[in-house]
């Protein structure tokens, strides 16, 4: 009989090794790791998401050989292309029902993104404070910065989260959130979401104490007021409008297809009009040519008639 939970079978076998050989850095070389907070076994992450990450072959085969910070950074720049926890279209929030509902009350399993797998890899590396600072200030890739923001939100002491993330709440650097729908956000919008929301793209973030959450919300309001913004005003303006358009990926693609179709139709109409104009010009030119030809014929006929009359008159005079 199949065990009544989503960790049975092959997945349970894959997860027997914990973090699959993803070991920490050598602290005698890089220094002491920055202190973490909460459940060290789950990294304060939703267990369904974490278990899918630990069972993924990319996490188990490609990430364990990475032992140094420099190689991890290079791998992250190469592999990470979006900032959602689940690959778009592979995870739903509907619940399973029926006799074998091992996932009853839990969202349907999906495929985790490289960003979240690298986040767990970062956790196993045990980064130092200097390494975390290099992530959030990175000039190499905005995805490195997001990786730092996520690590801080998941692992750093709750009372230190605001101090770490508050300098970036107005950051306007663009980052691709969803690859499939080509959704882009300003980084500051992502940081604000991590600070004030408890859920991000179908995964729950670690809860902050109620008093701390209120202080963070008030801190954001105070900052916006100091920047001359009205309450409720969007700090990102056009960037936020772009986000709202691209959230509806299918509608956005349909709009693009409609616009392309309209442009193609417009080009066809334009070419047809040009063709008709050319045909009209050709007909007018032919008509003028025929008219000129008829005029020449008339002139020749009149000239011949005149010459004939002159000859006749000449013969009569003789």
mmCIF file of C-alpha atoms in Angstrom:
data_model
loop_
_atom_site.group_PDB
_atom_site.id
_atom_site.type_symbol
_atom_site.label_atom_id
_atom_site.label_comp_id
_atom_site.label_asym_id
_atom_site.label_seq_id
_atom_site.Cartn_x
_atom_site.Cartn_y
_atom_site.Cartn_z
ATOM 1 C CA UNK A 1 0.000 0.000 0.000
ATOM 2 C CA UNK A 2 1.266 3.464 -0.881
ATOM 3 C CA UNK A 3 2.118 5.584 2.128
ATOM 4 C CA UNK A 4 -0.392 8.384 2.649
ATOM 5 C CA UNK A 5 1.952 11.357 2.268
ATOM 6 C CA UNK A 6 3.596 13.224 -0.600
ATOM 7 C CA UNK A 7 7.123 12.181 0.519
ATOM 8 C CA UNK A 8 6.679 8.477 -0.178
ATOM 9 C CA UNK A 9 8.494 6.414 -2.799
ATOM 10 C CA UNK A 10 11.255 7.874 -4.988
ATOM 11 C CA UNK A 11 11.072 11.325 -3.401
ATOM 12 C CA UNK A 12 11.707 9.905 0.074
ATOM 13 C CA UNK A 13 14.696 7.963 -1.263
ATOM 14 C CA UNK A 14 16.123 11.090 -2.902
ATOM 15 C CA UNK A 15 15.735 13.132 0.278
ATOM 16 C CA UNK A 16 17.478 10.688 2.610
ATOM 17 C CA UNK A 17 20.703 12.663 2.330
ATOM 18 C CA UNK A 18 19.246 15.902 3.731
ATOM 19 C CA UNK A 19 20.858 18.649 1.644
ATOM 20 C CA UNK A 20 22.369 16.109 -0.769
ATOM 21 C CA UNK A 21 25.997 16.821 -0.007
ATOM 22 C CA UNK A 22 25.731 20.615 -0.285
ATOM 23 C CA UNK A 23 28.294 21.418 2.420
ATOM 24 C CA UNK A 24 29.257 24.733 4.064
ATOM 25 C CA UNK A 25 32.333 26.768 3.217
ATOM 26 C CA UNK A 26 35.457 26.385 5.300
ATOM 27 C CA UNK A 27 35.114 29.024 8.088
ATOM 28 C CA UNK A 28 38.899 29.062 8.588
ATOM 29 C CA UNK A 29 39.174 30.454 5.041
ATOM 30 C CA UNK A 30 36.166 32.778 4.673
ATOM 31 C CA UNK A 31 35.395 33.622 8.298
ATOM 32 C CA UNK A 32 32.492 32.949 10.645
ATOM 33 C CA UNK A 33 29.017 32.623 9.066
ATOM 34 C CA UNK A 34 26.430 35.317 9.688
ATOM 35 C CA UNK A 35 23.989 34.160 12.422
ATOM 36 C CA UNK A 36 20.711 32.637 11.223
ATOM 37 C CA UNK A 37 17.355 32.584 12.946
ATOM 38 C CA UNK A 38 14.582 30.020 13.291
ATOM 39 C CA UNK A 39 14.347 26.419 12.120
ATOM 40 C CA UNK A 40 17.763 25.346 10.851
ATOM 41 C CA UNK A 41 16.337 22.135 9.392
ATOM 42 C CA UNK A 42 13.802 23.856 7.108
ATOM 43 C CA UNK A 43 15.425 27.292 6.719
ATOM 44 C CA UNK A 44 11.983 28.708 7.747
ATOM 45 C CA UNK A 45 10.722 27.665 4.288
ATOM 46 C CA UNK A 46 7.478 25.937 3.336
ATOM 47 C CA UNK A 47 8.263 22.216 3.590
ATOM 48 C CA UNK A 48 6.530 21.291 0.341
ATOM 49 C CA UNK A 49 8.740 23.734 -1.544
ATOM 50 C CA UNK A 50 11.874 22.726 0.371
ATOM 51 C CA UNK A 51 11.280 19.005 -0.197
ATOM 52 C CA UNK A 52 10.782 19.578 -3.925
ATOM 53 C CA UNK A 53 14.067 21.492 -4.001
ATOM 54 C CA UNK A 54 15.954 18.753 -2.137
ATOM 55 C CA UNK A 55 14.494 16.102 -4.449
ATOM 56 C CA UNK A 56 15.381 17.973 -7.639
ATOM 57 C CA UNK A 57 18.235 16.411 -9.629
ATOM 58 C CA UNK A 58 19.747 19.828 -10.385
ATOM 59 C CA UNK A 59 20.065 20.503 -6.650
ATOM 60 C CA UNK A 60 21.373 17.005 -5.943
ATOM 61 C CA UNK A 61 23.836 16.676 -8.828
ATOM 62 C CA UNK A 62 24.963 20.071 -10.118
ATOM 63 C CA UNK A 63 25.154 22.132 -6.925
ATOM 64 C CA UNK A 64 27.009 19.818 -4.466
ATOM 65 C CA UNK A 65 30.383 20.083 -6.313
ATOM 66 C CA UNK A 66 30.325 23.862 -5.718
ATOM 67 C CA UNK A 67 32.426 24.487 -2.629
ATOM 68 C CA UNK A 68 33.667 28.081 -3.026
ATOM 69 C CA UNK A 69 31.931 31.455 -3.074
ATOM 70 C CA UNK A 70 33.356 32.526 -6.429
ATOM 71 C CA UNK A 71 32.121 29.403 -8.227
ATOM 72 C CA UNK A 72 28.680 29.756 -6.593
ATOM 73 C CA UNK A 73 28.395 33.380 -7.807
ATOM 74 C CA UNK A 74 29.384 32.420 -11.359
ATOM 75 C CA UNK A 75 26.888 29.531 -11.382
ATOM 76 C CA UNK A 76 24.092 31.772 -10.099
ATOM 77 C CA UNK A 77 24.717 34.405 -12.775
ATOM 78 C CA UNK A 78 24.623 31.698 -15.444
ATOM 79 C CA UNK A 79 21.587 29.714 -14.272
ATOM 80 C CA UNK A 80 19.134 32.029 -12.484
ATOM 81 C CA UNK A 81 16.741 33.859 -14.839
ATOM 82 C CA UNK A 82 13.575 34.471 -12.776
ATOM 83 C CA UNK A 83 12.507 35.226 -9.204
ATOM 84 C CA UNK A 84 9.441 33.094 -8.503
ATOM 85 C CA UNK A 85 9.601 30.016 -6.229
ATOM 86 C CA UNK A 86 7.822 27.756 -8.743
ATOM 87 C CA UNK A 87 8.387 27.455 -12.481
ATOM 88 C CA UNK A 88 5.367 29.124 -14.079
ATOM 89 C CA UNK A 89 2.606 26.660 -14.892
ATOM 90 C CA UNK A 90 3.938 23.740 -12.818
ATOM 91 C CA UNK A 91 2.290 24.578 -9.480
ATOM 92 C CA UNK A 92 -1.324 25.282 -8.549
ATOM 93 C CA UNK A 93 -2.938 26.233 -5.270
ATOM 94 C CA UNK A 94 -5.915 23.898 -5.685
ATOM 95 C CA UNK A 95 -6.064 21.097 -3.125
ATOM 96 C CA UNK A 96 -6.186 17.383 -3.766
ATOM 97 C CA UNK A 97 -9.331 15.451 -2.843
ATOM 98 C CA UNK A 98 -10.311 11.800 -2.651
ATOM 99 C CA UNK A 99 -9.259 8.588 -0.937
ATOM 100 C CA UNK A 100 -5.507 8.940 -1.534
ATOM 101 C CA UNK A 101 -5.216 12.584 -0.647
ATOM 102 C CA UNK A 102 -1.705 12.645 0.724
ATOM 103 C CA UNK A 103 -1.569 16.262 -0.296
ATOM 104 C CA UNK A 104 -4.975 17.158 1.163
ATOM 105 C CA UNK A 105 -4.912 20.811 2.190
ATOM 106 C CA UNK A 106 -1.596 21.408 0.412
ATOM 107 C CA UNK A 107 -1.045 22.971 -3.030
ATOM 108 C CA UNK A 108 -0.316 20.649 -5.945
ATOM 109 C CA UNK A 109 3.413 20.004 -6.206
ATOM 110 C CA UNK A 110 5.372 21.836 -8.865
ATOM 111 C CA UNK A 111 8.928 22.332 -10.081
ATOM 112 C CA UNK A 112 11.026 24.841 -8.086
ATOM 113 C CA UNK A 113 12.987 27.505 -9.929
ATOM 114 C CA UNK A 114 16.764 27.806 -9.996
ATOM 115 C CA UNK A 115 16.486 30.944 -7.842
ATOM 116 C CA UNK A 116 15.012 28.987 -4.917
ATOM 117 C CA UNK A 117 17.414 26.072 -5.391
ATOM 118 C CA UNK A 118 20.326 28.515 -5.282
ATOM 119 C CA UNK A 119 18.750 30.111 -2.204
ATOM 120 C CA UNK A 120 18.902 26.773 -0.376
ATOM 121 C CA UNK A 121 22.432 26.234 -1.701
ATOM 122 C CA UNK A 122 23.368 29.643 -0.289
ATOM 123 C CA UNK A 123 21.955 28.548 3.071
ATOM 124 C CA UNK A 124 24.116 25.412 3.058
ATOM 125 C CA UNK A 125 27.224 27.486 2.233
ATOM 126 C CA UNK A 126 26.747 29.499 5.462
ATOM 127 C CA UNK A 127 27.627 32.959 4.052
ATOM 128 C CA UNK A 128 29.508 35.554 6.078
ATOM 129 C CA UNK A 129 28.257 39.103 6.698
ATOM 130 C CA UNK A 130 30.668 40.449 4.085
ATOM 131 C CA UNK A 131 29.413 37.943 1.517
ATOM 132 C CA UNK A 132 25.784 38.919 2.208
ATOM 133 C CA UNK A 133 26.691 42.580 1.749
ATOM 134 C CA UNK A 134 28.373 41.758 -1.567
ATOM 135 C CA UNK A 135 25.158 40.068 -2.741
ATOM 136 C CA UNK A 136 22.728 42.896 -1.977
ATOM 137 C CA UNK A 137 25.156 45.477 -3.425
ATOM 138 C CA UNK A 138 26.168 43.368 -6.430
ATOM 139 C CA UNK A 139 26.855 45.088 -9.764
ATOM 140 C CA UNK A 140 27.242 41.783 -11.626
ATOM 141 C CA UNK A 141 23.597 40.716 -11.764
ATOM 142 C CA UNK A 142 20.286 41.878 -10.224
ATOM 143 C CA UNK A 143 19.484 38.202 -9.566
ATOM 144 C CA UNK A 144 22.380 38.102 -7.090
ATOM 145 C CA UNK A 145 20.787 41.019 -5.263
ATOM 146 C CA UNK A 146 17.401 39.255 -5.139
ATOM 147 C CA UNK A 147 19.138 36.147 -3.799
ATOM 148 C CA UNK A 148 20.575 38.262 -0.978
ATOM 149 C CA UNK A 149 17.206 39.879 -0.226
ATOM 150 C CA UNK A 150 15.486 36.481 -0.061
ATOM 151 C CA UNK A 151 18.170 35.018 2.209
ATOM 152 C CA UNK A 152 17.814 37.968 4.584
ATOM 153 C CA UNK A 153 14.018 37.623 4.615
ATOM 154 C CA UNK A 154 14.154 33.883 5.312
ATOM 155 C CA UNK A 155 17.154 33.497 7.608
ATOM 156 C CA UNK A 156 18.266 36.716 9.308
ATOM 157 C CA UNK A 157 16.983 37.654 12.777
ATOM 158 C CA UNK A 158 13.576 39.294 12.473
ATOM 159 C CA UNK A 159 14.613 42.500 14.206
ATOM 160 C CA UNK A 160 17.471 42.934 11.703
ATOM 161 C CA UNK A 161 15.404 42.464 8.509
ATOM 162 C CA UNK A 162 14.304 46.121 8.286
ATOM 163 C CA UNK A 163 17.835 47.386 8.869
ATOM 164 C CA UNK A 164 19.136 45.170 6.046
ATOM 165 C CA UNK A 165 16.391 45.820 3.478
ATOM 166 C CA UNK A 166 15.201 49.386 4.142
ATOM 167 C CA UNK A 167 17.964 51.063 2.020
ATOM 168 C CA UNK A 168 16.550 49.363 -1.092
ATOM 169 C CA UNK A 169 12.801 50.109 -0.890
ATOM 170 C CA UNK A 170 13.111 52.736 -3.653
ATOM 171 C CA UNK A 171 15.578 50.845 -5.871
ATOM 172 C CA UNK A 172 14.427 51.227 -9.487
ATOM 173 C CA UNK A 173 16.701 48.619 -11.096
ATOM 174 C CA UNK A 174 14.553 46.276 -13.197
ATOM 175 C CA UNK A 175 14.453 42.540 -12.528
ATOM 176 C CA UNK A 176 12.645 39.770 -14.411
ATOM 177 C CA UNK A 177 10.214 38.123 -12.002
ATOM 178 C CA UNK A 178 8.583 35.584 -14.335
ATOM 179 C CA UNK A 179 10.438 34.323 -17.375
ATOM 180 C CA UNK A 180 7.476 32.844 -19.248
ATOM 181 C CA UNK A 181 5.272 35.947 -19.017
ATOM 182 C CA UNK A 182 8.254 38.348 -19.170
ATOM 183 C CA UNK A 183 7.111 40.102 -15.995
ATOM 184 C CA UNK A 184 9.482 42.798 -14.730
ATOM 185 C CA UNK A 185 9.455 44.649 -11.406
ATOM 186 C CA UNK A 186 11.594 47.416 -9.978
ATOM 187 C CA UNK A 187 13.771 45.882 -7.267
ATOM 188 C CA UNK A 188 12.285 48.302 -4.735
ATOM 189 C CA UNK A 189 8.832 46.829 -5.365
ATOM 190 C CA UNK A 190 10.152 43.347 -4.661
ATOM 191 C CA UNK A 191 11.825 44.534 -1.455
ATOM 192 C CA UNK A 192 8.605 46.203 -0.273
ATOM 193 C CA UNK A 193 6.691 42.999 -1.026
ATOM 194 C CA UNK A 194 9.136 40.938 1.040
ATOM 195 C CA UNK A 195 8.839 43.400 3.917
ATOM 196 C CA UNK A 196 5.071 43.817 4.184
ATOM 197 C CA UNK A 197 3.552 40.661 2.657
ATOM 198 C CA UNK A 198 3.312 37.174 4.144
ATOM 199 C CA UNK A 199 2.862 35.442 0.784
ATOM 200 C CA UNK A 200 4.848 35.713 -2.426
ATOM 201 C CA UNK A 201 3.876 33.861 -5.620
ATOM 202 C CA UNK A 202 2.103 30.907 -3.966
ATOM 203 C CA UNK A 203 4.591 30.398 -1.158
ATOM 204 C CA UNK A 204 4.403 31.704 2.394
ATOM 205 C CA UNK A 205 7.194 33.873 3.752
ATOM 206 C CA UNK A 206 8.276 33.528 7.405
ATOM 207 C CA UNK A 207 5.945 35.524 9.616
ATOM 208 C CA UNK A 208 7.245 38.657 11.281
ATOM 209 C CA UNK A 209 6.028 39.617 14.780
ATOM 210 C CA UNK A 210 2.916 41.801 14.603
ATOM 211 C CA UNK A 211 4.564 44.778 16.333
ATOM 212 C CA UNK A 212 7.598 44.572 14.040
ATOM 213 C CA UNK A 213 5.340 44.372 10.953
ATOM 214 C CA UNK A 214 3.533 47.538 12.046
ATOM 215 C CA UNK A 215 6.850 49.309 12.605
ATOM 216 C CA UNK A 216 8.022 48.310 9.122
ATOM 217 C CA UNK A 217 4.782 49.529 7.479
ATOM 218 C CA UNK A 218 5.083 52.812 9.392
ATOM 219 C CA UNK A 219 8.744 53.089 8.431
ATOM 220 C CA UNK A 220 7.830 52.769 4.736
ATOM 221 C CA UNK A 221 5.057 55.389 5.134
ATOM 222 C CA UNK A 222 7.439 57.783 6.878
ATOM 223 C CA UNK A 223 10.014 57.331 4.135
ATOM 224 C CA UNK A 224 7.469 57.961 1.363
ATOM 225 C CA UNK A 225 6.263 61.075 3.176
ATOM 226 C CA UNK A 226 9.835 62.366 3.467
ATOM 227 C CA UNK A 227 10.119 61.924 -0.321
ATOM 228 C CA UNK A 228 7.063 64.139 -0.867
ATOM 229 C CA UNK A 229 4.695 61.311 -1.795
ATOM 230 C CA UNK A 230 1.042 61.279 -0.857
ATOM 231 C CA UNK A 231 -0.335 58.357 1.116
ATOM 232 C CA UNK A 232 -1.095 55.480 -1.234
ATOM 233 C CA UNK A 233 0.895 57.020 -4.101
ATOM 234 C CA UNK A 234 2.813 54.531 -6.226
ATOM 235 C CA UNK A 235 6.540 55.245 -5.693
ATOM 236 C CA UNK A 236 7.492 53.671 -9.027
ATOM 237 C CA UNK A 237 5.039 55.346 -11.402
ATOM 238 C CA UNK A 238 5.515 54.065 -14.962
ATOM 239 C CA UNK A 239 7.539 51.079 -13.747
ATOM 240 C CA UNK A 240 4.538 49.921 -11.743
ATOM 241 C CA UNK A 241 2.233 50.349 -14.748
ATOM 242 C CA UNK A 242 4.547 48.127 -16.741
ATOM 243 C CA UNK A 243 4.279 45.529 -13.979
ATOM 244 C CA UNK A 244 0.477 45.587 -14.077
ATOM 245 C CA UNK A 245 0.450 45.092 -17.827
ATOM 246 C CA UNK A 246 2.854 42.180 -17.757
ATOM 247 C CA UNK A 247 1.173 40.363 -14.845
ATOM 248 C CA UNK A 248 -1.562 39.292 -17.278
ATOM 249 C CA UNK A 249 0.915 37.402 -19.439
ATOM 250 C CA UNK A 250 -1.609 35.744 -21.725
ATOM 251 C CA UNK A 251 -3.582 38.959 -22.213
ATOM 252 C CA UNK A 252 -0.331 40.838 -22.813
ATOM 253 C CA UNK A 253 0.740 38.309 -25.468
ATOM 254 C CA UNK A 254 -2.733 38.451 -27.039
ATOM 255 C CA UNK A 255 -2.504 42.232 -27.155
ATOM 256 C CA UNK A 256 0.874 41.972 -28.835
ATOM 257 C CA UNK A 257 -0.500 39.489 -31.353
ATOM 258 C CA UNK A 258 -3.499 41.752 -32.019
ATOM 259 C CA UNK A 259 -1.213 44.737 -32.511
ATOM 260 C CA UNK A 260 1.034 42.713 -34.814
ATOM 261 C CA UNK A 261 -1.990 41.521 -36.755
ATOM 262 C CA UNK A 262 -3.276 45.097 -37.011
ATOM 263 C CA UNK A 263 0.142 46.273 -38.166
ATOM 264 C CA UNK A 264 0.296 43.506 -40.773
ATOM 265 C CA UNK A 265 -3.232 44.330 -41.919
ATOM 266 C CA UNK A 266 -2.338 48.009 -42.054
ATOM 267 C CA UNK A 267 0.753 47.230 -44.111
ATOM 268 C CA UNK A 268 -1.342 45.088 -46.479
ATOM 269 C CA UNK A 269 -3.897 47.890 -46.823
ATOM 270 C CA UNK A 270 -1.117 50.378 -47.424
ATOM 271 C CA UNK A 271 0.458 48.164 -50.077
ATOM 272 C CA UNK A 272 -2.958 47.682 -51.697
ATOM 273 C CA UNK A 273 -3.558 51.438 -51.746
ATOM 274 C CA UNK A 274 -0.122 51.992 -53.258
ATOM 275 C CA UNK A 275 -0.855 49.351 -55.883
ATOM 276 C CA UNK A 276 -4.181 50.971 -56.735
ATOM 277 C CA UNK A 277 -2.513 54.371 -56.994
ATOM 278 C CA UNK A 278 0.130 52.938 -59.320
ATOM 279 C CA UNK A 279 -2.565 51.272 -61.413
ATOM 280 C CA UNK A 280 -4.528 54.513 -61.560
ATOM 281 C CA UNK A 281 -1.412 56.429 -62.583
ATOM 282 C CA UNK A 282 -0.671 53.822 -65.265
ATOM 283 C CA UNK A 283 -4.222 54.019 -66.577
ATOM 284 C CA UNK A 284 -4.089 57.814 -66.592
ATOM 285 C CA UNK A 285 -0.772 57.730 -68.412
ATOM 286 C CA UNK A 286 -2.107 55.268 -70.970
ATOM 287 C CA UNK A 287 -5.231 57.375 -71.370
ATOM 288 C CA UNK A 288 -3.143 60.500 -71.943
ATOM 289 C CA UNK A 289 -0.957 58.628 -74.406
ATOM 290 C CA UNK A 290 -3.990 57.373 -76.309
ATOM 291 C CA UNK A 291 -5.454 60.861 -76.288
ATOM 292 C CA UNK A 292 -2.228 62.348 -77.621
ATOM 293 C CA UNK A 293 -2.094 59.638 -80.269
ATOM 294 C CA UNK A 294 -5.660 60.427 -81.380
ATOM 295 C CA UNK A 295 -4.793 64.124 -81.501
ATOM 296 C CA UNK A 296 -1.800 63.397 -83.710
ATOM 297 C CA UNK A 297 -3.969 61.286 -85.995
ATOM 298 C CA UNK A 298 -6.504 64.100 -86.272
ATOM 299 C CA UNK A 299 -3.767 66.613 -87.044
ATOM 300 C CA UNK A 300 -2.371 64.301 -89.712
ATOM 301 C CA UNK A 301 -5.843 63.831 -91.207
ATOM 302 C CA UNK A 302 -6.439 67.566 -91.266
ATOM 303 C CA UNK A 303 -3.024 68.111 -92.816
ATOM 304 C CA UNK A 304 -3.711 65.496 -95.498
ATOM 305 C CA UNK A 305 -7.122 67.024 -96.207
ATOM 306 C CA UNK A 306 -5.572 70.458 -96.540
ATOM 307 C CA UNK A 307 -2.882 69.201 -98.902
ATOM 308 C CA UNK A 308 -5.548 67.432 -100.993
ATOM 309 C CA UNK A 309 -7.648 70.593 -101.281
ATOM 310 C CA UNK A 310 -4.589 72.594 -102.281
ATOM 311 C CA UNK A 311 -3.739 70.096 -105.030
ATOM 312 C CA UNK A 312 -7.316 70.149 -106.244
ATOM 313 C CA UNK A 313 -7.351 73.947 -106.310
ATOM 314 C CA UNK A 314 -4.069 73.987 -108.212
ATOM 315 C CA UNK A 315 -5.427 71.622 -110.885
ATOM 316 C CA UNK A 316 -8.617 73.711 -111.227
ATOM 317 C CA UNK A 317 -6.615 76.874 -111.867
ATOM 318 C CA UNK A 318 -4.746 75.204 -114.671
#
